[in-house]
Amino acid sequence: MDIKRVGVVGAGQMGNGIAHVLALAGYEILLNDISAEALDGAVARIDKNIERQVSKGAVSAEDKAAAMARISTTLELPDLGQTDLVIEAATEREEVKHKIFATLLPHLADHTILTSNTSSISITRLAAATDRPERFMGFHFMNPVPVMQLVELIRGIATDQPTYDACLGVVERLNKTAASAEDFPAFIVNRILMPMINEAVYTLYEGVGSVSSIDQSLKLGANHPMGPLELADFIGLDTCLAIMNVLHDGLADTKYRPCPLLTKYVEAGWLGRKAKRGFYDYRGDVPVPTR
């Protein structure tokens, strides 16, 4: 299938990153969100991030101008109906995704491939609620999208080969690497990563170490570029909790029980960088541990 126009649902951190790389690769992008402010902010961030690539010599000024010209925005989901590929990158809540797909379906062209950037939710279950389970799959980009090289491709039980091949072709055109994952809770990356983060929160919760000592230990002792609590703040503590709940519910194993301290931070609205507070306080010039 020749994919030319791509609809991206959600203009947050993941959605604007996906739109960024797709536009640079030559795709026409229609970016959707429920907020005009979010759309304006996303386009501004994309412009700023590509300009950073221009300053480093990774992208030419001409390529930047062409990429920005390929991005258009809309507040109306039905406008995405005539795209060749839709990538849903909304919040990690299954009921929200179902509502998005229900709104989209009456307007989609017959050939349109529908995908979700979900980091943990069952692709088979999402696909079963649509009219095109054969043309539905998981298309999981890593964060931050312009930097990270991996994309997880997840087939539902009904996903057909042409759909998989079309999405693989997009990954290859982006000069990224695809990993094919089975449709199990959290797939590959988050099946491994989130329990590590959750265990770091338990280590803090039990008083084994402070925020600083835990992060420093993993950075210097395991050569991780970011400590697990710093990484949790970057991802969003609400997203981490949502993924842990999917793992705990889907695999029925107590080793995936979310740490009560992670739940407490989310209940307090301390969601990490996006909320200016999480395991670190970001309201000053330098992040300060909150415990």
PDB file of C-alpha atoms in Angstrom:
ATOM      1  CA  MET A   1       0.000   0.000   0.000  1.00  0.00           C
ATOM      2  CA  ASP A   2       1.301   3.463  -0.910  1.00  0.00           C
ATOM      3  CA  ILE A   3       0.950   5.614   2.205  1.00  0.00           C
ATOM      4  CA  LYS A   4       1.070   9.343   1.485  1.00  0.00           C
ATOM      5  CA  ARG A   5      -1.174  11.067   4.045  1.00  0.00           C
ATOM      6  CA  VAL A   6      -1.017  10.264   7.751  1.00  0.00           C
ATOM      7  CA  GLY A   7      -3.438  11.367  10.439  1.00  0.00           C
ATOM      8  CA  VAL A   8      -2.061  11.695  13.971  1.00  0.00           C
ATOM      9  CA  VAL A   9      -4.539  11.815  16.870  1.00  0.00           C
ATOM     10  CA  GLY A  10      -3.147  13.652  19.875  1.00  0.00           C
ATOM     11  CA  ALA A  11      -0.738  16.592  19.825  1.00  0.00           C
ATOM     12  CA  GLY A  12       1.072  15.820  23.070  1.00  0.00           C
ATOM     13  CA  GLN A  13       4.664  14.727  23.501  1.00  0.00           C
ATOM     14  CA  MET A  14       4.243  11.529  21.488  1.00  0.00           C
ATOM     15  CA  GLY A  15       1.894  12.918  18.831  1.00  0.00           C
ATOM     16  CA  ASN A  16       4.020  15.938  17.982  1.00  0.00           C
ATOM     17  CA  GLY A  17       7.145  13.765  17.882  1.00  0.00           C
ATOM     18  CA  ILE A  18       5.473  11.328  15.486  1.00  0.00           C
ATOM     19  CA  ALA A  19       4.272  14.192  13.282  1.00  0.00           C
ATOM     20  CA  HIS A  20       7.797  15.659  13.353  1.00  0.00           C
ATOM     21  CA  VAL A  21       9.565  12.567  12.014  1.00  0.00           C
ATOM     22  CA  LEU A  22       6.841  11.694   9.506  1.00  0.00           C
ATOM     23  CA  ALA A  23       6.827  15.215   8.022  1.00  0.00           C
ATOM     24  CA  LEU A  24      10.626  15.164   7.650  1.00  0.00           C
ATOM     25  CA  ALA A  25      10.303  11.813   5.869  1.00  0.00           C
ATOM     26  CA  GLY A  26       7.973  13.342   3.274  1.00  0.00           C
ATOM     27  CA  TYR A  27       4.513  12.343   4.521  1.00  0.00           C
ATOM     28  CA  GLU A  28       1.606  14.792   4.499  1.00  0.00           C
ATOM     29  CA  ILE A  29       0.467  15.122   8.114  1.00  0.00           C
ATOM     30  CA  LEU A  30      -2.927  16.020   9.555  1.00  0.00           C
ATOM     31  CA  LEU A  31      -2.525  16.502  13.318  1.00  0.00           C
ATOM     32  CA  ASN A  32      -5.625  16.382  15.507  1.00  0.00           C
ATOM     33  CA  ASP A  33      -6.325  17.362  19.100  1.00  0.00           C
ATOM     34  CA  ILE A  34      -9.320  18.545  21.114  1.00  0.00           C
ATOM     35  CA  SER A  35      -7.537  21.796  21.970  1.00  0.00           C
ATOM     36  CA  ALA A  36      -6.497  24.562  19.569  1.00  0.00           C
ATOM     37  CA  GLU A  37      -3.898  25.621  22.135  1.00  0.00           C
ATOM     38  CA  ALA A  38      -2.417  22.119  22.143  1.00  0.00           C
ATOM     39  CA  LEU A  39      -2.230  22.101  18.342  1.00  0.00           C
ATOM     40  CA  ASP A  40      -0.554  25.511  18.209  1.00  0.00           C
ATOM     41  CA  GLY A  41       1.895  24.437  20.898  1.00  0.00           C
ATOM     42  CA  ALA A  42       2.678  21.197  19.071  1.00  0.00           C
ATOM     43  CA  VAL A  43       3.459  22.969  15.792  1.00  0.00           C
ATOM     44  CA  ALA A  44       5.671  25.438  17.667  1.00  0.00           C
ATOM     45  CA  ARG A  45       7.537  22.575  19.368  1.00  0.00           C
ATOM     46  CA  ILE A  46       8.026  20.759  16.089  1.00  0.00           C
ATOM     47  CA  ASP A  47       9.398  23.949  14.528  1.00  0.00           C
ATOM     48  CA  LYS A  48      11.754  24.467  17.480  1.00  0.00           C
ATOM     49  CA  ASN A  49      12.929  20.845  17.501  1.00  0.00           C
ATOM     50  CA  ILE A  50      13.600  20.728  13.761  1.00  0.00           C
ATOM     51  CA  GLU A  51      15.414  24.074  14.026  1.00  0.00           C
ATOM     52  CA  ARG A  52      17.676  22.414  16.603  1.00  0.00           C
ATOM     53  CA  GLN A  53      18.432  19.717  14.023  1.00  0.00           C
ATOM     54  CA  VAL A  54      19.182  22.432  11.451  1.00  0.00           C
ATOM     55  CA  SER A  55      21.635  24.113  13.857  1.00  0.00           C
ATOM     56  CA  LYS A  56      23.458  20.787  14.251  1.00  0.00           C
ATOM     57  CA  GLY A  57      23.629  20.231  10.503  1.00  0.00           C
ATOM     58  CA  ALA A  58      21.392  17.147  10.630  1.00  0.00           C
ATOM     59  CA  VAL A  59      18.621  18.797   8.571  1.00  0.00           C
ATOM     60  CA  SER A  60      18.836  21.527   5.935  1.00  0.00           C
ATOM     61  CA  ALA A  61      16.829  24.744   6.203  1.00  0.00           C
ATOM     62  CA  GLU A  62      15.078  23.772   2.966  1.00  0.00           C
ATOM     63  CA  ASP A  63      14.070  20.369   4.364  1.00  0.00           C
ATOM     64  CA  LYS A  64      12.773  22.038   7.507  1.00  0.00           C
ATOM     65  CA  ALA A  65      10.615  24.455   5.498  1.00  0.00           C
ATOM     66  CA  ALA A  66       9.252  21.596   3.384  1.00  0.00           C
ATOM     67  CA  ALA A  67       8.477  19.485   6.467  1.00  0.00           C
ATOM     68  CA  MET A  68       6.642  22.303   8.231  1.00  0.00           C
ATOM     69  CA  ALA A  69       4.606  22.941   5.073  1.00  0.00           C
ATOM     70  CA  ARG A  70       3.451  19.302   5.137  1.00  0.00           C
ATOM     71  CA  ILE A  71       1.877  19.667   8.607  1.00  0.00           C
ATOM     72  CA  SER A  72      -1.697  20.837   8.929  1.00  0.00           C
ATOM     73  CA  THR A  73      -3.948  20.682  11.990  1.00  0.00           C
ATOM     74  CA  THR A  74      -7.614  20.104  12.779  1.00  0.00           C
ATOM     75  CA  LEU A  75      -9.896  20.002  15.787  1.00  0.00           C
ATOM     76  CA  GLU A  76     -12.284  17.660  13.970  1.00  0.00           C
ATOM     77  CA  LEU A  77     -11.562  13.922  14.059  1.00  0.00           C
ATOM     78  CA  PRO A  78     -13.683  13.199  10.942  1.00  0.00           C
ATOM     79  CA  ASP A  79     -11.200  15.284   8.916  1.00  0.00           C
ATOM     80  CA  LEU A  80      -8.726  12.405   9.256  1.00  0.00           C
ATOM     81  CA  GLY A  81     -11.084  10.170   7.280  1.00  0.00           C
ATOM     82  CA  GLN A  82      -9.308  10.376   3.933  1.00  0.00           C
ATOM     83  CA  THR A  83      -5.789   9.709   5.206  1.00  0.00           C
ATOM     84  CA  ASP A  84      -4.046   6.449   4.328  1.00  0.00           C
ATOM     85  CA  LEU A  85      -2.822   5.745   7.856  1.00  0.00           C
ATOM     86  CA  VAL A  86      -4.090   6.941  11.238  1.00  0.00           C
ATOM     87  CA  ILE A  87      -1.837   6.798  14.303  1.00  0.00           C
ATOM     88  CA  GLU A  88      -3.723   7.279  17.567  1.00  0.00           C
ATOM     89  CA  ALA A  89      -1.405   8.829  20.177  1.00  0.00           C
ATOM     90  CA  ALA A  90      -3.889   9.931  22.827  1.00  0.00           C
ATOM     91  CA  THR A  91      -3.712   9.317  26.559  1.00  0.00           C
ATOM     92  CA  GLU A  92      -3.058   5.753  27.770  1.00  0.00           C
ATOM     93  CA  ARG A  93      -6.673   5.048  28.745  1.00  0.00           C
ATOM     94  CA  GLU A  94      -8.563   2.371  26.877  1.00  0.00           C
ATOM     95  CA  GLU A  95     -11.965   4.061  27.117  1.00  0.00           C
ATOM     96  CA  VAL A  96     -10.537   7.225  25.543  1.00  0.00           C
ATOM     97  CA  LYS A  97      -9.085   5.252  22.654  1.00  0.00           C
ATOM     98  CA  HIS A  98     -12.399   3.458  22.057  1.00  0.00           C
ATOM     99  CA  LYS A  99     -14.223   6.798  21.857  1.00  0.00           C
ATOM    100  CA  ILE A 100     -11.686   8.105  19.352  1.00  0.00           C
ATOM    101  CA  PHE A 101     -12.034   5.051  17.127  1.00  0.00           C
ATOM    102  CA  ALA A 102     -15.838   5.124  17.353  1.00  0.00           C
ATOM    103  CA  THR A 103     -15.820   8.735  16.164  1.00  0.00           C
ATOM    104  CA  LEU A 104     -13.357   8.024  13.366  1.00  0.00           C
ATOM    105  CA  LEU A 105     -14.806   4.832  11.907  1.00  0.00           C
ATOM    106  CA  PRO A 106     -17.790   6.238   9.968  1.00  0.00           C
ATOM    107  CA  HIS A 107     -15.460   8.619   8.144  1.00  0.00           C
ATOM    108  CA  LEU A 108     -12.496   6.383   7.281  1.00  0.00           C
ATOM    109  CA  ALA A 109     -11.772   5.341   3.715  1.00  0.00           C
ATOM    110  CA  ASP A 110     -11.971   1.589   3.151  1.00  0.00           C
ATOM    111  CA  HIS A 111      -8.229   1.297   2.629  1.00  0.00           C
ATOM    112  CA  THR A 112      -7.177   3.332   5.703  1.00  0.00           C
ATOM    113  CA  ILE A 113      -4.962   1.527   8.194  1.00  0.00           C
ATOM    114  CA  LEU A 114      -5.812   2.287  11.820  1.00  0.00           C
ATOM    115  CA  THR A 115      -3.052   2.030  14.420  1.00  0.00           C
ATOM    116  CA  SER A 116      -2.474   2.857  18.077  1.00  0.00           C
ATOM    117  CA  ASN A 117       0.696   4.132  19.719  1.00  0.00           C
ATOM    118  CA  THR A 118      -0.420   2.456  22.956  1.00  0.00           C
ATOM    119  CA  SER A 119       2.464   1.327  25.126  1.00  0.00           C
ATOM    120  CA  SER A 120       0.596  -1.487  26.865  1.00  0.00           C
ATOM    121  CA  ILE A 121      -3.071  -2.033  25.920  1.00  0.00           C
ATOM    122  CA  SER A 122      -4.205  -5.141  24.007  1.00  0.00           C
ATOM    123  CA  ILE A 123      -4.159  -4.525  20.255  1.00  0.00           C
ATOM    124  CA  THR A 124      -6.557  -7.406  19.656  1.00  0.00           C
ATOM    125  CA  ARG A 125      -9.089  -5.899  22.051  1.00  0.00           C
ATOM    126  CA  LEU A 126      -8.781  -2.415  20.537  1.00  0.00           C
ATOM    127  CA  ALA A 127      -9.076  -3.843  17.017  1.00  0.00           C
ATOM    128  CA  ALA A 128     -12.155  -5.899  17.868  1.00  0.00           C
ATOM    129  CA  ALA A 129     -14.079  -2.696  18.592  1.00  0.00           C
ATOM    130  CA  THR A 130     -13.476  -1.416  15.036  1.00  0.00           C
ATOM    131  CA  ASP A 131     -14.743  -2.370  11.582  1.00  0.00           C
ATOM    132  CA  ARG A 132     -11.234  -3.240  10.350  1.00  0.00           C
ATOM    133  CA  PRO A 133      -9.389  -5.627  12.699  1.00  0.00           C
ATOM    134  CA  GLU A 134      -7.399  -6.877   9.690  1.00  0.00           C
ATOM    135  CA  ARG A 135      -6.149  -3.340   9.053  1.00  0.00           C
ATOM    136  CA  PHE A 136      -5.438  -2.490  12.696  1.00  0.00           C
ATOM    137  CA  MET A 137      -2.175  -2.864  14.623  1.00  0.00           C
ATOM    138  CA  GLY A 138       0.041  -1.413  17.309  1.00  0.00           C
ATOM    139  CA  PHE A 139       2.530   1.213  16.145  1.00  0.00           C
ATOM    140  CA  HIS A 140       4.526   2.029  19.283  1.00  0.00           C
ATOM    141  CA  PHE A 141       7.118   4.777  18.950  1.00  0.00           C
ATOM    142  CA  MET A 142       9.639   5.409  21.735  1.00  0.00           C
ATOM    143  CA  ASN A 143       9.979   8.738  23.546  1.00  0.00           C
ATOM    144  CA  PRO A 144      11.428  11.163  22.452  1.00  0.00           C
ATOM    145  CA  VAL A 145      10.403  10.114  18.954  1.00  0.00           C
ATOM    146  CA  PRO A 146      12.955  12.144  16.932  1.00  0.00           C
ATOM    147  CA  VAL A 147      15.822  10.656  18.973  1.00  0.00           C
ATOM    148  CA  MET A 148      14.844   7.055  19.701  1.00  0.00           C
ATOM    149  CA  GLN A 149      15.502   4.549  16.935  1.00  0.00           C
ATOM    150  CA  LEU A 150      13.098   1.739  17.872  1.00  0.00           C
ATOM    151  CA  VAL A 151       9.465   1.261  16.867  1.00  0.00           C
ATOM    152  CA  GLU A 152       7.511  -1.725  18.186  1.00  0.00           C
ATOM    153  CA  LEU A 153       5.103  -3.239  15.658  1.00  0.00           C
ATOM    154  CA  ILE A 154       2.383  -5.295  17.325  1.00  0.00           C
ATOM    155  CA  ARG A 155      -0.112  -7.414  15.399  1.00  0.00           C
ATOM    156  CA  GLY A 156      -3.505  -8.217  16.809  1.00  0.00           C
ATOM    157  CA  ILE A 157      -4.856 -11.700  16.223  1.00  0.00           C
ATOM    158  CA  ALA A 158      -6.550 -10.540  12.994  1.00  0.00           C
ATOM    159  CA  THR A 159      -3.905  -8.158  11.591  1.00  0.00           C
ATOM    160  CA  ASP A 160      -3.135  -9.125   7.992  1.00  0.00           C
ATOM    161  CA  GLN A 161       0.274  -9.223   6.322  1.00  0.00           C
ATOM    162  CA  PRO A 162      -0.256  -6.227   3.964  1.00  0.00           C
ATOM    163  CA  THR A 163      -1.044  -4.036   6.983  1.00  0.00           C
ATOM    164  CA  TYR A 164       2.096  -5.161   8.779  1.00  0.00           C
ATOM    165  CA  ASP A 165       4.191  -4.678   5.638  1.00  0.00           C
ATOM    166  CA  ALA A 166       2.808  -1.162   5.102  1.00  0.00           C
ATOM    167  CA  CYS A 167       3.679  -0.105   8.658  1.00  0.00           C
ATOM    168  CA  LEU A 168       7.102  -1.725   8.391  1.00  0.00           C
ATOM    169  CA  GLY A 169       7.658   0.310   5.233  1.00  0.00           C
ATOM    170  CA  VAL A 170       6.899   3.507   7.139  1.00  0.00           C
ATOM    171  CA  VAL A 171       9.412   2.575   9.849  1.00  0.00           C
ATOM    172  CA  GLU A 172      12.077   1.888   7.240  1.00  0.00           C
ATOM    173  CA  ARG A 173      11.387   5.204   5.478  1.00  0.00           C
ATOM    174  CA  LEU A 174      11.933   6.928   8.835  1.00  0.00           C
ATOM    175  CA  ASN A 175      15.340   5.201   9.081  1.00  0.00           C
ATOM    176  CA  LYS A 176      14.262   3.606  12.341  1.00  0.00           C
ATOM    177  CA  THR A 177      14.396  -0.054  13.407  1.00  0.00           C
ATOM    178  CA  ALA A 178      11.271  -2.165  13.869  1.00  0.00           C
ATOM    179  CA  ALA A 179      10.879  -4.802  16.574  1.00  0.00           C
ATOM    180  CA  SER A 180       7.993  -7.218  16.061  1.00  0.00           C
ATOM    181  CA  ALA A 181       6.235  -7.868  19.380  1.00  0.00           C
ATOM    182  CA  GLU A 182       3.478 -10.292  20.285  1.00  0.00           C
ATOM    183  CA  ASP A 183       0.234  -8.886  21.650  1.00  0.00           C
ATOM    184  CA  PHE A 184       0.897  -9.404  25.360  1.00  0.00           C
ATOM    185  CA  PRO A 185       0.490  -6.683  28.018  1.00  0.00           C
ATOM    186  CA  ALA A 186       3.124  -3.907  27.613  1.00  0.00           C
ATOM    187  CA  PHE A 187       4.766  -5.745  24.677  1.00  0.00           C
ATOM    188  CA  ILE A 188       8.607  -5.850  24.905  1.00  0.00           C
ATOM    189  CA  VAL A 189      10.112  -2.558  26.029  1.00  0.00           C
ATOM    190  CA  ASN A 190       7.616  -1.644  28.752  1.00  0.00           C
ATOM    191  CA  ARG A 191       7.257  -5.259  29.919  1.00  0.00           C
ATOM    192  CA  ILE A 192      10.905  -4.958  30.984  1.00  0.00           C
ATOM    193  CA  LEU A 193      11.273  -1.217  31.662  1.00  0.00           C
ATOM    194  CA  MET A 194       8.205  -0.479  33.805  1.00  0.00           C
ATOM    195  CA  PRO A 195       8.793  -3.195  36.425  1.00  0.00           C
ATOM    196  CA  MET A 196      12.324  -1.797  36.798  1.00  0.00           C
ATOM    197  CA  ILE A 197      10.924   1.694  37.396  1.00  0.00           C
ATOM    198  CA  ASN A 198       8.283   0.287  39.759  1.00  0.00           C
ATOM    199  CA  GLU A 199      10.996  -1.551  41.702  1.00  0.00           C
ATOM    200  CA  ALA A 200      12.968   1.696  41.965  1.00  0.00           C
ATOM    201  CA  VAL A 201       9.868   3.340  43.475  1.00  0.00           C
ATOM    202  CA  TYR A 202       9.564   0.425  45.929  1.00  0.00           C
ATOM    203  CA  THR A 203      13.240   0.936  46.820  1.00  0.00           C
ATOM    204  CA  LEU A 204      12.420   4.570  47.625  1.00  0.00           C
ATOM    205  CA  TYR A 205       9.180   3.618  49.412  1.00  0.00           C
ATOM    206  CA  GLU A 206      10.995   1.139  51.674  1.00  0.00           C
ATOM    207  CA  GLY A 207      13.740   3.630  52.533  1.00  0.00           C
ATOM    208  CA  VAL A 208      16.541   1.660  50.921  1.00  0.00           C
ATOM    209  CA  GLY A 209      17.778   4.791  49.178  1.00  0.00           C
ATOM    210  CA  SER A 210      16.873   8.375  48.440  1.00  0.00           C
ATOM    211  CA  VAL A 211      15.781   9.657  45.013  1.00  0.00           C
ATOM    212  CA  SER A 212      19.309  10.912  44.342  1.00  0.00           C
ATOM    213  CA  SER A 213      21.076   7.765  45.519  1.00  0.00           C
ATOM    214  CA  ILE A 214      18.783   5.448  43.540  1.00  0.00           C
ATOM    215  CA  ASP A 215      19.217   7.416  40.309  1.00  0.00           C
ATOM    216  CA  GLN A 216      22.956   7.858  40.808  1.00  0.00           C
ATOM    217  CA  SER A 217      23.371   4.141  41.520  1.00  0.00           C
ATOM    218  CA  LEU A 218      21.743   3.096  38.242  1.00  0.00           C
ATOM    219  CA  LYS A 219      23.537   5.752  36.199  1.00  0.00           C
ATOM    220  CA  LEU A 220      26.990   4.955  37.587  1.00  0.00           C
ATOM    221  CA  GLY A 221      26.506   1.307  38.526  1.00  0.00           C
ATOM    222  CA  ALA A 222      24.579   0.107  35.464  1.00  0.00           C
ATOM    223  CA  ASN A 223      25.637   2.795  32.953  1.00  0.00           C
ATOM    224  CA  HIS A 224      22.059   3.986  32.414  1.00  0.00           C
ATOM    225  CA  PRO A 225      21.848   7.444  30.799  1.00  0.00           C
ATOM    226  CA  MET A 226      19.021   8.416  33.189  1.00  0.00           C
ATOM    227  CA  GLY A 227      18.134   7.143  36.620  1.00  0.00           C
ATOM    228  CA  PRO A 228      14.850   5.190  36.865  1.00  0.00           C
ATOM    229  CA  LEU A 229      13.055   7.874  38.893  1.00  0.00           C
ATOM    230  CA  GLU A 230      14.267  10.638  36.586  1.00  0.00           C
ATOM    231  CA  LEU A 231      13.068   8.526  33.657  1.00  0.00           C
ATOM    232  CA  ALA A 232       9.686   7.981  35.317  1.00  0.00           C
ATOM    233  CA  ASP A 233       9.278  11.750  35.627  1.00  0.00           C
ATOM    234  CA  PHE A 234      10.188  12.134  31.950  1.00  0.00           C
ATOM    235  CA  ILE A 235       7.643   9.502  30.858  1.00  0.00           C
ATOM    236  CA  GLY A 236       4.916  10.727  33.208  1.00  0.00           C
ATOM    237  CA  LEU A 237       4.021   8.989  36.459  1.00  0.00           C
ATOM    238  CA  ASP A 238       0.407   8.601  35.352  1.00  0.00           C
ATOM    239  CA  THR A 239       1.580   6.718  32.271  1.00  0.00           C
ATOM    240  CA  CYS A 240       3.883   4.519  34.377  1.00  0.00           C
ATOM    241  CA  LEU A 241       1.011   3.703  36.735  1.00  0.00           C
ATOM    242  CA  ALA A 242      -1.360   2.965  33.843  1.00  0.00           C
ATOM    243  CA  ILE A 243       1.125   0.524  32.309  1.00  0.00           C
ATOM    244  CA  MET A 244       1.771  -1.196  35.636  1.00  0.00           C
ATOM    245  CA  ASN A 245      -1.988  -1.611  36.114  1.00  0.00           C
ATOM    246  CA  VAL A 246      -2.255  -3.180  32.636  1.00  0.00           C
ATOM    247  CA  LEU A 247       0.567  -5.588  33.514  1.00  0.00           C
ATOM    248  CA  HIS A 248      -0.917  -6.427  36.906  1.00  0.00           C
ATOM    249  CA  ASP A 249      -4.443  -6.955  35.554  1.00  0.00           C
ATOM    250  CA  GLY A 250      -3.399  -8.680  32.336  1.00  0.00           C
ATOM    251  CA  LEU A 251      -0.815 -11.097  33.725  1.00  0.00           C
ATOM    252  CA  ALA A 252      -2.363 -11.640  37.192  1.00  0.00           C
ATOM    253  CA  ASP A 253       1.047 -11.755  38.880  1.00  0.00           C
ATOM    254  CA  THR A 254       1.747  -9.909  42.134  1.00  0.00           C
ATOM    255  CA  LYS A 255       5.242  -8.976  40.958  1.00  0.00           C
ATOM    256  CA  TYR A 256       3.566  -6.338  38.775  1.00  0.00           C
ATOM    257  CA  ARG A 257       1.650  -4.695  41.644  1.00  0.00           C
ATOM    258  CA  PRO A 258       2.137  -0.921  41.358  1.00  0.00           C
ATOM    259  CA  CYS A 259       4.019   0.565  44.275  1.00  0.00           C
ATOM    260  CA  PRO A 260       1.670   2.468  46.631  1.00  0.00           C
ATOM    261  CA  LEU A 261       4.043   5.442  46.513  1.00  0.00           C
ATOM    262  CA  LEU A 262       3.661   5.659  42.731  1.00  0.00           C
ATOM    263  CA  THR A 263      -0.119   5.700  43.199  1.00  0.00           C
ATOM    264  CA  LYS A 264       0.188   8.407  45.866  1.00  0.00           C
ATOM    265  CA  TYR A 265       2.245  10.677  43.588  1.00  0.00           C
ATOM    266  CA  VAL A 266      -0.307  10.303  40.800  1.00  0.00           C
ATOM    267  CA  GLU A 267      -3.192  11.003  43.188  1.00  0.00           C
ATOM    268  CA  ALA A 268      -1.384  14.172  44.292  1.00  0.00           C
ATOM    269  CA  GLY A 269      -1.078  15.301  40.678  1.00  0.00           C
ATOM    270  CA  TRP A 270       2.729  15.063  40.883  1.00  0.00           C
ATOM    271  CA  LEU A 271       3.055  13.483  37.444  1.00  0.00           C
ATOM    272  CA  GLY A 272       6.664  14.388  36.644  1.00  0.00           C
ATOM    273  CA  ARG A 273       8.099  16.969  34.291  1.00  0.00           C
ATOM    274  CA  LYS A 274       4.777  17.857  32.657  1.00  0.00           C
ATOM    275  CA  ALA A 275       3.328  18.803  36.060  1.00  0.00           C
ATOM    276  CA  LYS A 276       6.562  20.434  37.296  1.00  0.00           C
ATOM    277  CA  ARG A 277       6.700  17.968  40.197  1.00  0.00           C
ATOM    278  CA  GLY A 278       7.239  14.273  40.508  1.00  0.00           C
ATOM    279  CA  PHE A 279      10.177  12.513  42.098  1.00  0.00           C
ATOM    280  CA  TYR A 280      11.912  15.812  41.371  1.00  0.00           C
ATOM    281  CA  ASP A 281      10.645  19.379  41.722  1.00  0.00           C
ATOM    282  CA  TYR A 282      11.179  21.203  38.409  1.00  0.00           C
ATOM    283  CA  ARG A 283       9.873  24.613  39.416  1.00  0.00           C
ATOM    284  CA  GLY A 284      13.338  26.076  40.000  1.00  0.00           C
ATOM    285  CA  ASP A 285      16.419  26.398  37.819  1.00  0.00           C
ATOM    286  CA  VAL A 286      17.704  22.965  38.904  1.00  0.00           C
ATOM    287  CA  PRO A 287      15.539  19.859  39.590  1.00  0.00           C
ATOM    288  CA  VAL A 288      15.441  19.040  43.321  1.00  0.00           C
ATOM    289  CA  PRO A 289      14.479  15.586  44.692  1.00  0.00           C
ATOM    290  CA  THR A 290      11.126  15.591  46.491  1.00  0.00           C
ATOM    291  CA  ARG A 291      12.143  12.775  48.879  1.00  0.00           C
TER     292      ARG A 291
END
